[in-house]
mmCIF file of C-alpha atoms in Angstrom:
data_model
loop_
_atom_site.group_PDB
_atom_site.id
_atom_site.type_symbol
_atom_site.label_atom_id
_atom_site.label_comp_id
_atom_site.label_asym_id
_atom_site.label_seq_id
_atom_site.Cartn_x
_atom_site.Cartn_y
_atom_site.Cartn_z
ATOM 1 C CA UNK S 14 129.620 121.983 -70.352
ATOM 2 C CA UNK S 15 131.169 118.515 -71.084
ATOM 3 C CA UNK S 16 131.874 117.327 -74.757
ATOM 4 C CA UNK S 17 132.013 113.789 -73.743
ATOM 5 C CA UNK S 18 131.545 111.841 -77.083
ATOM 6 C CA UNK S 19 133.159 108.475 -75.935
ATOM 7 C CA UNK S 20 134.132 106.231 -73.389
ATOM 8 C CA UNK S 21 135.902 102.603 -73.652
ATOM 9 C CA UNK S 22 136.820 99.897 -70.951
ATOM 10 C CA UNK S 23 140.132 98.275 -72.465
ATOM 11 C CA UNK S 24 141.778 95.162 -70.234
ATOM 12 C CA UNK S 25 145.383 95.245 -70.710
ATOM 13 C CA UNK S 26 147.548 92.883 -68.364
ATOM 14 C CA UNK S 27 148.609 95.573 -65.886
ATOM 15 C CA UNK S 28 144.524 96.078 -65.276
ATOM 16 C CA UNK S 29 141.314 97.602 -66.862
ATOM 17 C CA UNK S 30 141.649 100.895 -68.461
ATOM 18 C CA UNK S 31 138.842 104.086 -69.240
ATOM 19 C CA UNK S 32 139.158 105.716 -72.280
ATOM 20 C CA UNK S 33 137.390 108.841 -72.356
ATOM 21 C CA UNK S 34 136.797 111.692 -75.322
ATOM 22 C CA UNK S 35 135.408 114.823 -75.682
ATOM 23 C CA UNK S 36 135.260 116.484 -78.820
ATOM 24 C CA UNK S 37 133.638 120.059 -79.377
ATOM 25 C CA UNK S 38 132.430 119.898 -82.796
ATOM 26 C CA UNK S 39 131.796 123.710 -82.967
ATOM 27 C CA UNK S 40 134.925 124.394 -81.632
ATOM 28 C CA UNK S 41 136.725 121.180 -82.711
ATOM 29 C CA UNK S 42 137.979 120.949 -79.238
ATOM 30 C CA UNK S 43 139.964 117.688 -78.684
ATOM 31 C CA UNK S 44 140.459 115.902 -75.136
ATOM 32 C CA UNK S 45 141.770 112.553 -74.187
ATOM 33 C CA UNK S 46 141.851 111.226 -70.763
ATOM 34 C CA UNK S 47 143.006 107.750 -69.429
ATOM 35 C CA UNK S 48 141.813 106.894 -66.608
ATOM 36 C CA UNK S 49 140.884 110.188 -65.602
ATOM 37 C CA UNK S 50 144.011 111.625 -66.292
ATOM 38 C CA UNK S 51 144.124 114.233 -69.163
ATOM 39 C CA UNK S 52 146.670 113.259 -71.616
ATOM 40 C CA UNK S 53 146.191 115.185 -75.121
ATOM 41 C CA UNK S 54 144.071 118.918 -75.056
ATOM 42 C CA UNK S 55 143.811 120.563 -78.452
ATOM 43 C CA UNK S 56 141.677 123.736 -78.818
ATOM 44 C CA UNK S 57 140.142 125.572 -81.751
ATOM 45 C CA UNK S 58 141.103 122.636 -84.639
ATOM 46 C CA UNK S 59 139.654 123.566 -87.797
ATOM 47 C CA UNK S 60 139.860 119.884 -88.713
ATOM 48 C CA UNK S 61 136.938 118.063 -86.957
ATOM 49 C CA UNK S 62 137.780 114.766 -88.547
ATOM 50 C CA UNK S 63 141.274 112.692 -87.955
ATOM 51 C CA UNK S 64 142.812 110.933 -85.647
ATOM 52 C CA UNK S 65 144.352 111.475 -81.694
ATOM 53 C CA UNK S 66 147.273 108.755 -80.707
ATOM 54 C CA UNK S 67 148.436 108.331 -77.467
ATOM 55 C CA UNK S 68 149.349 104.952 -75.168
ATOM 56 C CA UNK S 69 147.923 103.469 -72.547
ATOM 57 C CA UNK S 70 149.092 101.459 -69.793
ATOM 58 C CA UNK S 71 152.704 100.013 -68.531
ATOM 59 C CA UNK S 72 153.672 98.590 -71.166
ATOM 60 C CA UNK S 73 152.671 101.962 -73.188
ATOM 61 C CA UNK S 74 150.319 100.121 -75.379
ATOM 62 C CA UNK S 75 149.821 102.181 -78.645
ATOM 63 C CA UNK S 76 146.339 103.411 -79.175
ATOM 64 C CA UNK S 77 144.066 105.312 -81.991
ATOM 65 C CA UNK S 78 140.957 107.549 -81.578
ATOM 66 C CA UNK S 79 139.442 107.761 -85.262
ATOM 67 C CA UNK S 80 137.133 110.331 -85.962
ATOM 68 C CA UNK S 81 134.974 110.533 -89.001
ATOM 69 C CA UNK S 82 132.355 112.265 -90.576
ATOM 70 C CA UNK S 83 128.889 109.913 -90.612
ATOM 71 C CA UNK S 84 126.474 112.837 -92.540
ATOM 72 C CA UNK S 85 126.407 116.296 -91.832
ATOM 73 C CA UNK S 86 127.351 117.236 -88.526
ATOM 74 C CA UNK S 87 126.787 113.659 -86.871
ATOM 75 C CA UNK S 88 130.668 112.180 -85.949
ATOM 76 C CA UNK S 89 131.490 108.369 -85.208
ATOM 77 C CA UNK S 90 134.627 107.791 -82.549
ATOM 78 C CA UNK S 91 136.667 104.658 -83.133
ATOM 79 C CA UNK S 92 139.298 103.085 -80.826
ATOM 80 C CA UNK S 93 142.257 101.479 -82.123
ATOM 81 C CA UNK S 94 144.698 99.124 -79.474
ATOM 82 C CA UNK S 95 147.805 98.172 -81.544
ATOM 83 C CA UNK S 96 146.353 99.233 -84.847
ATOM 84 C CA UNK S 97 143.343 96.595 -84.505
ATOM 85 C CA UNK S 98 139.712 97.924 -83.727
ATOM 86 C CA UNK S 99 138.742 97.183 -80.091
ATOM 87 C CA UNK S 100 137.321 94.461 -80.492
ATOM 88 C CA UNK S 101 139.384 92.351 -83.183
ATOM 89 C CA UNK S 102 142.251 93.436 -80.804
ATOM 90 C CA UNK S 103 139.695 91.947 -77.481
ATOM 91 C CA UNK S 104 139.018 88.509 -79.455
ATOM 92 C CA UNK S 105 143.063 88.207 -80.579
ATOM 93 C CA UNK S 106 143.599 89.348 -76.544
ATOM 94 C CA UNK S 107 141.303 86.448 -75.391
ATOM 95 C CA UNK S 108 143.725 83.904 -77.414
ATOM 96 C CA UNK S 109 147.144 84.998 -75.966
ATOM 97 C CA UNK S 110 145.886 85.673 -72.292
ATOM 98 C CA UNK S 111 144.481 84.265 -69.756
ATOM 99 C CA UNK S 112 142.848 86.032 -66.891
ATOM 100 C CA UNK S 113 141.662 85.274 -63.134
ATOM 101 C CA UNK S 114 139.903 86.989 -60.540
ATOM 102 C CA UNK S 115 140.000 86.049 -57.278
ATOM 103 C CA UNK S 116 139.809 87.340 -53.183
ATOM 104 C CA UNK S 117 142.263 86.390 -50.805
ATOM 105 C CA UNK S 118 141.495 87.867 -47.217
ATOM 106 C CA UNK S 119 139.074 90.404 -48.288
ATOM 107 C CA UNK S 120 141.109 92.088 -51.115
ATOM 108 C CA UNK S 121 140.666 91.676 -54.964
ATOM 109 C CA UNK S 122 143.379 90.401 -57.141
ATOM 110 C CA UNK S 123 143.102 90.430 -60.951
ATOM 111 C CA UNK S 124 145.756 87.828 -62.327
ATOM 112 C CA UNK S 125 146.684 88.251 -65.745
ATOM 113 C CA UNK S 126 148.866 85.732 -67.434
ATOM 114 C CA UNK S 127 150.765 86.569 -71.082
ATOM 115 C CA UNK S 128 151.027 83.031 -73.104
ATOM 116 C CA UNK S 129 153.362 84.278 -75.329
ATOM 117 C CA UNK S 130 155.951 85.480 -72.559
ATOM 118 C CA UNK S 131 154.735 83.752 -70.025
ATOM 119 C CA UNK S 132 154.748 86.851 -67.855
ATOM 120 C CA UNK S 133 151.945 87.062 -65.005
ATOM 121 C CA UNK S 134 150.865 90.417 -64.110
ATOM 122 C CA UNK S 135 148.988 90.995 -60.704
ATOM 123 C CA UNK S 136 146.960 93.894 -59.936
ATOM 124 C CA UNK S 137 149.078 96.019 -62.678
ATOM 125 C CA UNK S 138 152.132 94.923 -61.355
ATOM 126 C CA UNK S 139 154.532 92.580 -62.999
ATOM 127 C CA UNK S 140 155.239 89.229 -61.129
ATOM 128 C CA UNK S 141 158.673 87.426 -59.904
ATOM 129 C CA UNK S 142 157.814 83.650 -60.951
ATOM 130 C CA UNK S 143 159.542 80.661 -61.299
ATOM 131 C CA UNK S 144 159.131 78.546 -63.659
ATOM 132 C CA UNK S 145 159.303 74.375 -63.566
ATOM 133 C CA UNK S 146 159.222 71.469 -65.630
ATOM 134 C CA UNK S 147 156.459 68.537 -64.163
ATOM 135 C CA UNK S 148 155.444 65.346 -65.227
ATOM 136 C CA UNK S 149 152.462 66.813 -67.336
ATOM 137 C CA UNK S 150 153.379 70.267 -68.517
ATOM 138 C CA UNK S 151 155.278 73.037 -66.429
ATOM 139 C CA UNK S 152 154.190 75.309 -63.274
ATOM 140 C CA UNK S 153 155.175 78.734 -63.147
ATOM 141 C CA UNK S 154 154.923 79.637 -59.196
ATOM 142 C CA UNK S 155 154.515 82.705 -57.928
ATOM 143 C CA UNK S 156 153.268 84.809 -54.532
ATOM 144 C CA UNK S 157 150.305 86.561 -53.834
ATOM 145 C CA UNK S 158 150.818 88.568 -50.149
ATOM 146 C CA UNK S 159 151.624 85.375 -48.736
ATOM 147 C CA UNK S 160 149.758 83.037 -50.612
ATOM 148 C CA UNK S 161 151.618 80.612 -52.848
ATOM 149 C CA UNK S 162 150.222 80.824 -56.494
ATOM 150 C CA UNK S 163 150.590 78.471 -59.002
ATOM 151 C CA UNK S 164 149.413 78.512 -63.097
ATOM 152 C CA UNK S 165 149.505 74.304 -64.684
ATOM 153 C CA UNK S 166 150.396 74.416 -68.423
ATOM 154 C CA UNK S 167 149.203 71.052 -69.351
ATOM 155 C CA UNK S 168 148.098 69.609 -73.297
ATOM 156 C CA UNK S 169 144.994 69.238 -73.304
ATOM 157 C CA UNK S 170 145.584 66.692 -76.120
ATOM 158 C CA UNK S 171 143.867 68.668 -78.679
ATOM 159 C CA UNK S 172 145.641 70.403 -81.511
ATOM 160 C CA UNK S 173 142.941 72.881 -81.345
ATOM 161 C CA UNK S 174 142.564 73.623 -78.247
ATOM 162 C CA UNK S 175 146.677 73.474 -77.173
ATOM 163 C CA UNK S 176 147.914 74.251 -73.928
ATOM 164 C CA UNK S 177 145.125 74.749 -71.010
ATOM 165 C CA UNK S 178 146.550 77.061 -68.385
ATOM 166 C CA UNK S 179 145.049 76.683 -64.657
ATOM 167 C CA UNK S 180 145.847 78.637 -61.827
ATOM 168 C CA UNK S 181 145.800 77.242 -58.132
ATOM 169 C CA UNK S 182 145.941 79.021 -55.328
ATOM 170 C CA UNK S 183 146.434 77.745 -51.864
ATOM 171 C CA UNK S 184 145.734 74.440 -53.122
ATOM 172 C CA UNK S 185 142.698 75.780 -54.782
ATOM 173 C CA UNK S 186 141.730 75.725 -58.996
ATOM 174 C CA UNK S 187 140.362 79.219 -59.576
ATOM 175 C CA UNK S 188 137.875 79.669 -62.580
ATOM 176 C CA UNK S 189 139.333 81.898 -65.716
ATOM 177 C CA UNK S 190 137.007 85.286 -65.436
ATOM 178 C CA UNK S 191 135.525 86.213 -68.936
ATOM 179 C CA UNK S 192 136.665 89.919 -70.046
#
């Protein structure tokens, strides 16, 4: 018998993660996978309430299971990324990222693009780019297989709105996907 409590989709640049928990709250059994992968076990706690911590991803980004007593024997499960709840650490995420999907001869490429670092992440892995100054803003090129990529960092002449990032691909503008 399975004491699955909780599971969370978290996008991180090197790709989409599962977050899954059981927790036996006879037994006070704690279990923690990542995308399918077991990474904490605890048997026979005494403590049903607390708190599991544990990273996810490449970059081993830092993350929080939070359990706490609702009423009686009722439990609520809480996920923490970077010490921000899921989804204040999603809507900060959507600011400093940018993020494409695209197919290029029948495969699926996620491309992930960190505005702060100006890394781009493909598929989970870490790019090799080059980066250039143009007329209008810079291009940071990279490759895809063997298709030339491409992201445009122009103003958009906004304060608010800052920088727009665009990536082209064979000559192509791809549309940003909405995580």
């Amino acid at each position: 018998m399975t004491d699955l409590v909780a599971v969370w989709e978290v996008a991180l640049s090197d790709g989409v993660h599962k977050i899954e928990f059981e927790h036996g709250t006879t037994s006070g059994k704690r279990v923690v996978y990542v995308d399918g992968k077991e990474l904490i076990r605890k048997e026979w706690m005494f403590k049903l309430v607390g708190k599991e911590t544990f990273t996810v991803g490449a970059s081993k980004t830092k993350a929080t299971i939070n359990i706490d007593a609702v009423s009686g024997f009722a439990y609520e499960y809480t996920l923490e990324i970077n010490g921000k709840s899921l989804k204040k650490y999603m809507e900060n995420r959507s600011k400093t990222t940018n993020t494409w999907i695209l197919s290029l001869g029948g495969m699926d490429y996620r491309v992930v693009l960190e505005k702060d670092t100006m890394d781009v992440w493909c598929n989970g892995q870490k790019m090799e780019t080059a980066g250039e100054f143009v007329e209008d803003g810079t291009e940071t090129h990279f490759s895809v297989g063997d298709h030339s990529c491409c992201i445009k960092a122009v103003s958009s002449g906004k304060r608010k709105e800052g920088i727009i990032h665009t990536l082209i691909v064979n000559d192509r503008e791809i549309p940003e996907a909405v995580e």
